[in-house]
């Protein structure tokens, strides 16, 4: 806008500065309005992304749309006013009336002229650009660019979650935690450690969803590893977690113990990154399939921390009263029950009243946890035998009860009223997104020997309606990824439709907006190549950048097409008109793109928004340079190059 005003001021036609400013704004007013609305139309549909990612993404389209509208007001009102007040009042000399191309315009002509020389040259260029776009998308197929919901953040804490076999003692859990702490202490970035055995650690956002506040059993423990601040260490927390996981493999742990290295997620937390829910006709089938799937998970080299929801059955102490011995010794059943209750449940002896409308605290006598084991001490506990009048004898508890150890019942899980078991795992190594773990598991499920068990069907979304055969339903981070990219794809489609309607309303044509929308796929060339060069995954923030670029690139196309349609050069060939449009508009388009790229560069090192920065940086670079060549090439390829410009624009 500023450059357009300056160019009009430089015209030596005797116009007043105010009139030149108004005409400069009017020249680009309509296309600027439509271009601004197209960017808003591209961003606003993202407000309707559902699921857990919805609240995270909603501020981006809302704030960006408001910023676009405000910047439009500044460009159309504030910038012209500032030019009138602050710019020198002397007219620039040596500039004739008309559009000035400048050095960048001449450079543009040098590259664009061979492309629009003929229809054949234009078609060859467009075919080459199309092939380049398809080749860039092959980076997804070859897994050179991976897809992930959100990259790992760089936090200052890591948790080591320990689950010993059911029924393990508190002392065994504490010994395991101390061993893990000795290993974690060797990390150069570790500043302090906190261990919690049999009691939950102060839970963070991740622990809230994973229900870590319920970890109050003796066999459960957690080690909190606090790291140095970001600026005081050279490695990200994810790299430290990978090393810690490898070091913990050397830890001597009881059989059946599960150790997991848990990172604080950058976005919506899940129970596990890779989570498989197993449905089936009965409990025995579900648990058998779960056990086999756990083996399949362990076969994939980049799937780690494999666990299931079944676990080890908790051992249970059963005390059975021998009725014959009760009668022989003259013992009442009530006295036996009271004795057992006193031993294992404690005896309440009163309450401590604190006043001030606060609940009183119970005062109870309990045996220590280390004594709550059936041994000779408990078996010799006296029980009164006073069924006969005047009898004051006692017998030992072990004489009237029989103690046996048996397996407890497994934990039962239901989801939406349906029984389900789960296999949980994390990903580390070559691939760290659930999609690639799912593909690897699916291949191994097909190759696995299931014996007498039916091979489970694999479902990507939605609980199975037929539970007569086992079904593996993927959940965890995949469910959020599915919902997020599904909704963002729908938002992108709505954005394209909205942009098309806006351009049709402006240009009064149904075909010409298709030409304007053509450069949108060109952003993929830069976006995917940029992710490949930097080794970054294509994330949800990358998709946000792709959708935003759709509006920005359409804006550039509108500026070019509007110039071509309103070219006043009577008798000029179409080739000369499109070259002039590109040469004149190239500088403002390039400067606008560079300004956006500079802004995006400031978040390039941010672990969460790196995908957005890469999309804007590389996508703008490729699409901006290609758009000013593709639009003229399309005009030349689809129309008669030697037709007069005035005739051509009227037929638009």
mmCIF file of N, CA, C and O in Angstrom, residues 7 24 26 56-57 77 125 162 170 249 279 286 341 386 404 446 455 556 646:
data_model
loop_
_atom_site.group_PDB
_atom_site.id
_atom_site.type_symbol
_atom_site.label_atom_id
_atom_site.label_comp_id
_atom_site.label_asym_id
_atom_site.label_seq_id
_atom_site.Cartn_x
_atom_site.Cartn_y
_atom_site.Cartn_z
ATOM 1 N N UNK A 7 4.310 5.586 -5.437
ATOM 2 C CA UNK A 7 4.386 5.575 -6.887
ATOM 3 C C UNK A 7 3.455 6.614 -7.484
ATOM 4 O O UNK A 7 3.803 7.312 -8.446
ATOM 5 N N UNK A 24 -4.396 6.177 -5.191
ATOM 6 C CA UNK A 24 -3.515 5.033 -4.908
ATOM 7 C C UNK A 24 -4.242 3.994 -4.070
ATOM 8 O O UNK A 24 -4.141 2.789 -4.327
ATOM 9 N N UNK A 26 -7.510 3.669 -3.906
ATOM 10 C CA UNK A 26 -8.606 3.128 -4.702
ATOM 11 C C UNK A 26 -8.130 2.068 -5.683
ATOM 12 O O UNK A 26 -8.846 1.102 -5.974
ATOM 13 N N UNK A 56 -7.192 -25.576 22.465
ATOM 14 C CA UNK A 56 -5.815 -25.158 22.212
ATOM 15 C C UNK A 56 -5.720 -24.317 20.934
ATOM 16 O O UNK A 56 -4.924 -23.387 20.843
ATOM 17 N N UNK A 57 -6.530 -24.664 19.939
ATOM 18 C CA UNK A 57 -6.399 -24.038 18.631
ATOM 19 C C UNK A 57 -7.305 -22.827 18.446
ATOM 20 O O UNK A 57 -7.053 -22.010 17.565
ATOM 21 N N UNK A 77 -6.239 3.246 5.974
ATOM 22 C CA UNK A 77 -6.517 4.550 6.582
ATOM 23 C C UNK A 77 -5.266 5.166 7.208
ATOM 24 O O UNK A 77 -4.882 6.296 6.879
ATOM 25 N N UNK A 125 6.178 -25.740 -18.079
ATOM 26 C CA UNK A 125 6.442 -25.207 -16.740
ATOM 27 C C UNK A 125 5.379 -25.672 -15.749
ATOM 28 O O UNK A 125 5.697 -26.109 -14.632
ATOM 29 N N UNK A 162 6.784 -46.418 38.464
ATOM 30 C CA UNK A 162 7.145 -47.804 38.775
ATOM 31 C C UNK A 162 5.908 -48.536 39.282
ATOM 32 O O UNK A 162 5.204 -48.039 40.170
ATOM 33 N N UNK A 170 5.757 -52.300 50.448
ATOM 34 C CA UNK A 170 6.179 -50.910 50.308
ATOM 35 C C UNK A 170 7.699 -50.808 50.288
ATOM 36 O O UNK A 170 8.269 -49.974 49.565
ATOM 37 N N UNK A 249 17.297 -49.737 31.824
ATOM 38 C CA UNK A 249 17.253 -51.148 31.450
ATOM 39 C C UNK A 249 18.227 -51.986 32.279
ATOM 40 O O UNK A 249 18.046 -53.193 32.424
ATOM 41 N N UNK A 279 -11.656 -55.522 22.606
ATOM 42 C CA UNK A 279 -13.025 -55.955 22.883
ATOM 43 C C UNK A 279 -13.179 -57.401 22.414
ATOM 44 O O UNK A 279 -12.484 -57.853 21.500
ATOM 45 N N UNK A 286 -10.687 -62.005 25.736
ATOM 46 C CA UNK A 286 -10.080 -60.669 25.742
ATOM 47 C C UNK A 286 -8.691 -60.708 26.376
ATOM 48 O O UNK A 286 -7.738 -60.113 25.843
ATOM 49 N N UNK A 341 -10.950 -58.223 62.911
ATOM 50 C CA UNK A 341 -11.168 -56.812 62.625
ATOM 51 C C UNK A 341 -10.182 -55.940 63.382
ATOM 52 O O UNK A 341 -9.641 -54.966 62.840
ATOM 53 N N UNK A 386 -15.468 -68.521 75.765
ATOM 54 C CA UNK A 386 -16.328 -68.361 76.936
ATOM 55 C C UNK A 386 -17.772 -68.729 76.645
ATOM 56 O O UNK A 386 -18.706 -68.094 77.133
ATOM 57 N N UNK A 404 -5.133 -69.312 54.034
ATOM 58 C CA UNK A 404 -4.646 -69.726 52.712
ATOM 59 C C UNK A 404 -4.423 -68.488 51.851
ATOM 60 O O UNK A 404 -5.119 -67.473 52.005
ATOM 61 N N UNK A 446 -0.914 -59.439 11.434
ATOM 62 C CA UNK A 446 -1.201 -60.333 10.304
ATOM 63 C C UNK A 446 -0.224 -61.510 10.257
ATOM 64 O O UNK A 446 -0.608 -62.613 9.860
ATOM 65 N N UNK A 455 -7.905 -64.112 15.157
ATOM 66 C CA UNK A 455 -7.117 -62.903 14.941
ATOM 67 C C UNK A 455 -8.016 -61.680 15.111
ATOM 68 O O UNK A 455 -9.096 -61.608 14.535
ATOM 69 N N UNK A 556 -2.160 -13.054 -3.037
ATOM 70 C CA UNK A 556 -1.198 -12.722 -4.081
ATOM 71 C C UNK A 556 -1.782 -12.966 -5.467
ATOM 72 O O UNK A 556 -1.564 -12.183 -6.400
ATOM 73 N N UNK A 646 -7.099 -5.822 -23.702
ATOM 74 C CA UNK A 646 -8.429 -5.312 -23.383
ATOM 75 C C UNK A 646 -9.499 -6.324 -23.714
ATOM 76 O O UNK A 646 -10.454 -6.524 -22.984
#
